[in-house]
CSV table of C-alpha atoms in Angstrom, one decimal:
chain,number,residue,atom,x,y,z
A,1356,MET,CA,0.0,-7.8,-17.7
A,1357,ILE,CA,-1.4,-5.3,-15.2
A,1358,VAL,CA,0.9,-4.4,-12.4
A,1359,ALA,CA,-0.4,-2.5,-9.4
A,1360,LEU,CA,1.8,-0.6,-6.9
A,1361,ALA,CA,0.0,-0.4,-3.6
A,1362,GLY,CA,-0.1,-0.3,0.2
A,1363,GLY,CA,-2.9,0.0,2.8
A,1364,VAL,CA,-6.6,-0.2,2.6
A,1365,GLY,CA,-7.0,2.2,-0.4
A,1366,GLY,CA,-4.7,0.1,-2.4
A,1367,ALA,CA,-6.4,-3.1,-1.4
A,1368,LYS,CA,-9.8,-1.8,-2.5
A,1369,LEU,CA,-8.7,-1.0,-6.0
A,1370,ILE,CA,-6.7,-4.2,-6.3
A,1371,TYR,CA,-9.9,-6.1,-5.4
A,1372,GLY,CA,-11.6,-4.3,-8.3
A,1373,LEU,CA,-8.8,-5.0,-10.7
A,1374,ALA,CA,-8.8,-8.7,-9.7
A,1375,ALA,CA,-12.5,-8.9,-10.5
A,1376,CYS,CA,-12.0,-7.3,-14.0
A,1377,THR,CA,-9.1,-9.5,-15.3
A,1378,THR,CA,-7.8,-13.0,-15.2
A,1379,PRO,CA,-5.6,-13.9,-12.2
A,1380,GLU,CA,-2.5,-14.5,-14.3
A,1381,ASN,CA,-2.9,-11.0,-15.7
A,1382,LEU,CA,-2.5,-9.2,-12.3
A,1383,THR,CA,0.6,-8.7,-10.2
A,1384,CYS,CA,0.6,-6.5,-7.1
A,1385,ILE,CA,3.9,-5.0,-5.8
A,1386,VAL,CA,3.3,-4.0,-2.2
A,1387,ASN,CA,5.0,-1.7,0.2
A,1388,THR,CA,6.9,-3.4,3.0
A,1389,ALA,CA,8.5,-0.3,4.6
A,1390,ASP,CA,5.9,-0.3,7.4
A,1391,ASP,CA,6.6,-3.9,8.4
A,1392,LEU,CA,7.4,-4.5,12.1
A,1393,GLU,CA,8.2,-7.1,14.7
A,1394,ILE,CA,5.8,-7.7,17.6
A,1395,CYS,CA,6.7,-10.3,20.3
A,1396,GLY,CA,9.2,-11.7,17.9
A,1397,LEU,CA,6.7,-12.1,15.0
A,1398,TYR,CA,7.3,-10.5,11.6
A,1399,VAL,CA,4.2,-8.5,10.7
A,1400,SER,CA,3.7,-7.1,7.2
A,1401,PRO,CA,0.5,-5.0,7.4
A,1402,ASP,CA,0.2,-3.9,3.8
A,1403,LEU,CA,0.8,-7.3,2.3
A,1404,ASP,CA,-1.7,-8.9,4.8
A,1405,THR,CA,-4.3,-6.2,4.1
A,1406,ILE,CA,-4.2,-6.9,0.4
A,1407,MET,CA,-3.9,-10.7,0.8
A,1408,TYR,CA,-6.9,-10.9,3.2
A,1409,THR,CA,-8.9,-8.6,0.8
A,1410,LEU,CA,-8.2,-10.8,-2.2
A,1411,ALA,CA,-9.0,-13.9,-0.1
A,1412,GLY,CA,-12.3,-12.6,1.0
A,1413,LEU,CA,-11.3,-12.6,4.6
A,1414,ALA,CA,-10.8,-8.8,5.4
A,1415,ASN,CA,-12.7,-7.2,8.1
A,1416,PRO,CA,-15.2,-5.0,6.2
A,1417,SER,CA,-15.6,-2.4,9.0
A,1418,THR,CA,-11.8,-1.7,9.2
A,1419,GLY,CA,-10.5,-2.9,5.9
A,1420,TRP,CA,-7.6,-4.6,7.7
A,1421,GLY,CA,-7.4,-7.7,9.8
A,1422,ILE,CA,-9.6,-10.7,9.5
A,1423,ARG,CA,-13.4,-10.7,9.6
A,1424,GLU,CA,-14.9,-11.8,12.9
A,1425,ASP,CA,-11.4,-12.5,14.4
A,1426,THR,CA,-11.0,-12.8,18.2
A,1427,PHE,CA,-8.4,-11.2,20.3
A,1428,ASN,CA,-7.8,-13.6,23.1
A,1429,ALA,CA,-4.0,-13.7,22.7
A,1430,LEU,CA,-3.9,-9.9,22.8
A,1431,SER,CA,-6.0,-10.0,26.0
A,1432,MET,CA,-3.6,-12.4,27.6
A,1433,LEU,CA,-0.6,-10.2,26.6
A,1434,ARG,CA,-2.4,-7.3,28.4
A,1435,THR,CA,-2.7,-9.5,31.5
A,1436,TYR,CA,1.1,-10.0,31.4
A,1437,GLY,CA,1.5,-6.2,31.4
A,1438,GLN,CA,2.6,-5.9,27.7
A,1439,GLU,CA,1.7,-3.1,25.4
A,1440,THR,CA,-1.1,-4.0,23.0
A,1441,TRP,CA,-1.6,-0.9,21.0
A,1442,PHE,CA,-1.1,-2.8,17.7
A,1443,ALA,CA,-4.1,-5.1,17.5
A,1444,LEU,CA,-3.3,-8.6,16.3
A,1445,GLY,CA,-6.3,-11.0,16.0
A,1446,ASP,CA,-5.9,-14.7,16.9
A,1447,ARG,CA,-6.3,-15.9,13.3
A,1448,ASP,CA,-4.1,-13.1,12.1
A,1449,ILE,CA,-1.4,-14.2,14.5
A,1450,ALA,CA,-1.3,-17.6,12.7
A,1451,THR,CA,-0.2,-15.7,9.5
A,1452,HIS,CA,2.6,-14.0,11.4
A,1453,LEU,CA,3.8,-17.2,13.1
A,1454,LEU,CA,4.1,-19.0,9.8
A,1455,ARG,CA,5.8,-16.1,8.0
A,1456,THR,CA,8.3,-15.7,10.8
A,1457,GLN,CA,9.1,-19.4,10.8
A,1458,MET,CA,9.6,-19.4,7.1
A,1459,LEU,CA,11.9,-16.4,7.2
A,1460,ARG,CA,14.0,-17.9,10.1
A,1461,THR,CA,14.5,-21.1,8.0
A,1462,GLY,CA,15.9,-19.1,5.1
A,1463,LYS,CA,12.9,-18.4,2.9
A,1464,SER,CA,12.7,-14.9,1.4
A,1465,LEU,CA,9.8,-12.6,2.1
A,1466,THR,CA,8.7,-13.2,-1.5
A,1467,GLU,CA,8.6,-17.0,-1.0
A,1468,ALA,CA,6.8,-16.7,2.3
A,1469,THR,CA,4.2,-14.3,0.8
A,1470,GLN,CA,3.5,-16.5,-2.2
A,1471,PHE,CA,3.1,-19.6,0.0
A,1472,LEU,CA,0.6,-17.7,2.3
A,1473,ALA,CA,-1.3,-16.2,-0.6
A,1474,GLN,CA,-1.6,-19.5,-2.4
A,1475,SER,CA,-2.7,-21.2,0.8
A,1476,LEU,CA,-5.6,-18.7,1.0
A,1477,HIS,CA,-6.4,-19.3,-2.7
A,1478,VAL,CA,-5.4,-15.8,-3.8
A,1479,GLN,CA,-5.0,-16.2,-7.5
A,1480,ALA,CA,-3.3,-12.9,-8.4
A,1481,THR,CA,0.4,-12.6,-7.9
A,1482,LEU,CA,1.3,-10.8,-4.6
A,1483,LEU,CA,4.8,-9.6,-4.2
A,1484,PRO,CA,6.7,-7.6,-1.5
A,1485,MET,CA,8.6,-4.7,-3.0
A,1486,SER,CA,11.8,-6.1,-1.7
A,1487,ASP,CA,13.3,-9.0,0.2
A,1488,GLN,CA,15.5,-6.7,2.2
A,1489,ARG,CA,14.2,-4.7,5.2
A,1490,VAL,CA,13.3,-1.1,4.8
A,1491,ALA,CA,11.8,0.9,7.6
A,1492,THR,CA,9.8,4.1,7.4
A,1493,LEU,CA,10.8,6.7,10.0
A,1494,VAL,CA,8.7,9.8,10.7
A,1495,GLN,CA,10.3,12.9,12.0
A,1496,THR,CA,8.2,14.7,14.6
A,1497,ASP,CA,8.7,17.4,17.2
A,1498,ASP,CA,9.5,14.5,19.6
A,1499,GLY,CA,12.2,13.1,17.2
A,1500,TRP,CA,12.2,10.2,14.8
A,1501,LEU,CA,9.5,7.6,15.2
A,1502,ASP,CA,8.9,4.2,13.6
A,1503,PHE,CA,6.0,4.5,11.3
A,1504,GLN,CA,3.7,2.3,13.2
A,1505,ASP,CA,4.5,4.1,16.4
A,1506,TYR,CA,3.6,7.4,14.7
A,1507,PHE,CA,0.5,6.0,12.9
A,1508,VAL,CA,-1.0,3.5,15.2
A,1509,ARG,CA,0.2,4.1,18.8
A,1510,ARG,CA,0.1,7.9,18.4
A,1511,ARG,CA,-2.8,7.9,16.0
A,1512,GLY,CA,-1.0,10.0,13.4
A,1513,GLN,CA,-1.5,13.2,15.3
A,1514,ASP,CA,2.1,14.5,15.3
A,1515,GLU,CA,3.2,17.2,12.9
A,1516,VAL,CA,5.4,15.5,10.3
A,1517,ARG,CA,8.7,17.2,9.8
A,1518,GLY,CA,10.4,14.7,7.6
A,1519,ILE,CA,10.4,11.1,6.3
A,1520,ARG,CA,13.3,8.7,6.0
A,1521,PHE,CA,13.4,5.1,4.6
A,1522,GLN,CA,16.0,3.3,6.7
A,1523,GLY,CA,17.8,0.6,4.8
A,1524,ILE,CA,16.6,1.9,1.4
A,1525,ASP,CA,20.2,2.2,0.1
A,1526,GLU,CA,20.9,-1.5,0.7
A,1527,ALA,CA,17.5,-2.8,-0.5
A,1528,ARG,CA,16.6,-3.6,-4.1
A,1529,LEU,CA,13.4,-4.4,-5.9
A,1530,SER,CA,12.8,-8.1,-5.8
A,1531,ASP,CA,13.7,-10.0,-9.0
A,1532,GLN,CA,10.0,-11.1,-9.4
A,1533,ALA,CA,8.8,-7.5,-9.1
A,1534,ALA,CA,11.4,-6.2,-11.6
A,1535,GLN,CA,10.3,-8.9,-14.1
A,1536,ALA,CA,6.7,-7.9,-13.6
A,1537,LEU,CA,7.4,-4.3,-14.3
A,1538,GLU,CA,9.3,-5.2,-17.4
A,1539,ARG,CA,6.4,-7.3,-18.8
A,1540,ALA,CA,3.7,-4.9,-17.8
A,1541,ARG,CA,1.4,-3.3,-20.4
A,1542,LEU,CA,-0.4,-1.2,-17.7
A,1543,ILE,CA,1.0,0.0,-14.4
A,1544,VAL,CA,-1.5,1.4,-11.9
A,1545,LEU,CA,-0.4,3.4,-8.8
A,1546,CYS,CA,-3.3,2.7,-6.5
A,1547,PRO,CA,-4.9,5.5,-4.3
A,1548,SER,CA,-2.4,4.7,-1.5
A,1549,ASN,CA,-0.5,7.2,0.6
A,1550,PRO,CA,2.0,8.7,-1.9
A,1551,ILE,CA,4.6,9.4,0.8
A,1552,VAL,CA,4.8,6.2,2.8
A,1553,SER,CA,3.0,3.5,0.7
A,1554,ILE,CA,4.0,4.3,-2.9
A,1555,GLY,CA,7.0,6.4,-1.9
A,1556,PRO,CA,9.2,3.5,-0.5
A,1557,ILE,CA,8.6,1.5,-3.7
A,1558,LEU,CA,9.7,4.4,-5.9
A,1559,ALA,CA,12.7,5.1,-3.6
A,1560,LEU,CA,14.2,1.6,-4.3
A,1561,ALA,CA,17.3,1.9,-6.6
A,1562,GLY,CA,16.4,2.0,-10.3
A,1563,VAL,CA,12.6,1.9,-9.9
A,1564,ARG,CA,11.8,5.4,-11.2
A,1565,GLY,CA,14.2,4.9,-14.0
A,1566,MET,CA,12.6,1.6,-14.9
A,1567,LEU,CA,9.2,3.3,-14.9
A,1568,LYS,CA,10.4,6.2,-17.1
A,1569,ARG,CA,11.8,3.7,-19.6
A,1570,SER,CA,8.8,1.4,-19.6
A,1571,ALA,CA,6.6,1.5,-22.7
A,1572,ALA,CA,3.6,0.5,-20.5
A,1573,ARG,CA,0.8,2.9,-19.9
A,1574,LYS,CA,1.3,4.3,-16.3
A,1575,VAL,CA,-1.6,5.8,-14.4
A,1576,ALA,CA,-2.2,6.9,-10.9
A,1577,VAL,CA,-5.4,7.3,-8.9
A,1578,SER,CA,-5.5,10.2,-6.5
A,1579,PRO,CA,-5.8,9.4,-2.8
A,1580,ILE,CA,-6.6,13.0,-2.1
A,1581,ILE,CA,-10.2,14.2,-2.7
A,1582,GLY,CA,-11.3,17.7,-2.0
A,1583,GLY,CA,-8.1,18.4,-0.2
A,1584,GLN,CA,-8.5,15.5,2.2
A,1585,ALA,CA,-7.4,11.9,2.3
A,1586,ILE,CA,-10.2,9.3,2.3
A,1587,ARG,CA,-8.4,7.7,5.3
A,1588,GLY,CA,-4.9,7.7,6.9
A,1589,PRO,CA,-2.3,10.5,7.3
A,1590,ALA,CA,-1.6,11.3,3.7
A,1591,ALA,CA,-2.9,14.9,3.8
A,1592,ARG,CA,-1.1,15.6,7.1
A,1593,MET,CA,2.1,14.2,5.7
A,1594,LEU,CA,1.9,16.2,2.4
A,1595,LYS,CA,1.3,19.4,4.4
A,1596,GLY,CA,4.1,18.7,6.9
A,1597,LEU,CA,6.5,18.1,4.1
A,1598,GLY,CA,5.6,21.4,2.4
A,1599,LEU,CA,3.7,19.8,-0.5
A,1600,GLU,CA,0.4,20.9,-1.9
A,1601,VAL,CA,-2.4,18.9,-0.3
A,1602,SER,CA,-4.4,18.2,-3.5
A,1603,ALA,CA,-4.8,15.8,-6.4
A,1604,TYR,CA,-2.5,18.1,-8.3
A,1605,GLY,CA,0.1,17.9,-5.5
A,1606,VAL,CA,0.0,14.1,-5.8
A,1607,ALA,CA,0.2,14.2,-9.6
A,1608,GLN,CA,3.4,16.4,-9.3
A,1609,LEU,CA,5.1,13.6,-7.3
A,1610,TYR,CA,4.6,11.1,-10.1
A,1611,ALA,CA,4.6,13.3,-13.2
A,1612,ASP,CA,8.2,12.4,-14.3
A,1613,PHE,CA,7.0,8.9,-15.3
A,1614,LEU,CA,3.2,8.9,-15.5
A,1615,THR,CA,1.1,8.9,-18.7
A,1616,GLY,CA,-2.3,9.4,-17.0
A,1617,PHE,CA,-4.0,10.5,-13.8
A,1618,VAL,CA,-7.4,9.6,-12.4
A,1619,LEU,CA,-9.1,12.5,-10.7
A,1620,ASP,CA,-12.3,12.5,-8.6
A,1621,GLU,CA,-15.2,14.5,-9.9
A,1622,VAL,CA,-15.0,16.7,-6.7
A,1623,ASP,CA,-11.7,17.9,-8.0
A,1624,SER,CA,-12.6,18.4,-11.7
A,1625,ALA,CA,-11.5,22.0,-11.5
A,1626,GLN,CA,-7.9,20.7,-11.2
A,1627,GLU,CA,-8.0,18.9,-14.5
A,1628,GLY,CA,-6.4,21.7,-16.5
A,1629,ARG,CA,-3.5,22.0,-14.0
A,1630,ILE,CA,-2.8,18.3,-14.1
A,1631,ARG,CA,-3.0,18.3,-17.9
A,1632,SER,CA,-0.3,21.0,-17.8
A,1633,LEU,CA,2.0,18.3,-16.4
A,1634,GLU,CA,1.6,16.6,-19.8
A,1635,LEU,CA,-0.7,13.9,-18.3
A,1636,GLU,CA,-3.9,12.6,-19.7
A,1637,VAL,CA,-6.7,12.9,-17.1
A,1638,LEU,CA,-9.8,10.7,-16.4
A,1639,VAL,CA,-12.4,12.5,-14.2
A,1640,THR,CA,-14.7,10.1,-12.5
A,1641,ASP,CA,-16.1,9.0,-9.1
A,1642,THR,CA,-13.2,7.5,-7.3
A,1643,VAL,CA,-14.7,6.9,-3.8
A,1644,MET,CA,-14.9,3.1,-3.3
A,1645,ARG,CA,-17.8,2.6,-0.8
A,1646,ASP,CA,-18.4,-1.0,-1.5
A,1647,ASP,CA,-17.3,-3.9,-3.8
A,1648,MET,CA,-19.4,-2.6,-6.7
A,1649,ASP,CA,-17.6,0.8,-6.5
A,1650,ARG,CA,-14.3,-1.0,-6.5
A,1651,ILE,CA,-15.1,-3.0,-9.6
A,1652,SER,CA,-16.7,0.0,-11.3
A,1653,LEU,CA,-13.6,2.2,-10.8
A,1654,ALA,CA,-11.3,-0.6,-12.0
A,1655,ARG,CA,-13.4,-1.2,-15.1
A,1656,LYS,CA,-13.3,2.5,-16.0
A,1657,ILE,CA,-9.5,2.6,-15.6
A,1658,LEU,CA,-9.0,-0.4,-17.7
A,1659,ARG,CA,-11.3,0.9,-20.5
A,1660,TRP,CA,-9.6,4.3,-20.4
A,1661,SER,CA,-6.2,2.7,-20.5
A,1662,GLY,CA,-7.1,0.6,-23.6
């Protein structure tokens, strides 16, 4: 079994490629839920939905998130009522949140709700939230602690990052289904997602790093930093704000205690030796996923390299 740890658009792109290169029963995705939020009483899970819509062929190709050709009439009406609408929810997207919220209120777990939604959209790979307990990413800025979506969406990720905290992480645990997937995995792939706020919350759950260290699976990560910059999102700003090296090597250091291999973009080939000094195998290749063919090509290279 292949298990992918992911969050955000970068994670969704590689998971799309992995899904195209293997059978559905062979792929499980464990997804960050620490940036989930409630809007107008609706439970919204951005990373789960981005990956689910991508695998269902529904994702908006221009943004990578949301639903293709969605409308925003409900959002417009909320604006008429004088409500803040900085977090864009499309009309069809709202249906997902309505149903998820209803299921959670009737006692279903987030895992159960996610599996129902994914199966309804004919997603064949297994899609799992990292935990059924709430975890919330908080970002420390010069204006104090902000909820992640407030920092990232409303304030456009422009604040200097002084610290990161995962509220509720001590009480949360890896879901049983996610733990079983990691135990059965022969290959674990850390997607090119933000290492601090997408992969970081998954690794911060009690016992996960230990489980990865003990696993006999091959464990590889794809760098989200290319040429000292993030392809998209605030990863570079966060690494810098936390005093970490903004480079592929800096990312490799974060995972080196359990990884066996690291995928490095050709632009950063000069860092190969430094990364190998962490006792990691290195694959140097083009990692930029411009279209579906690039996603499949990168996934195929990773699978071949990983045996």
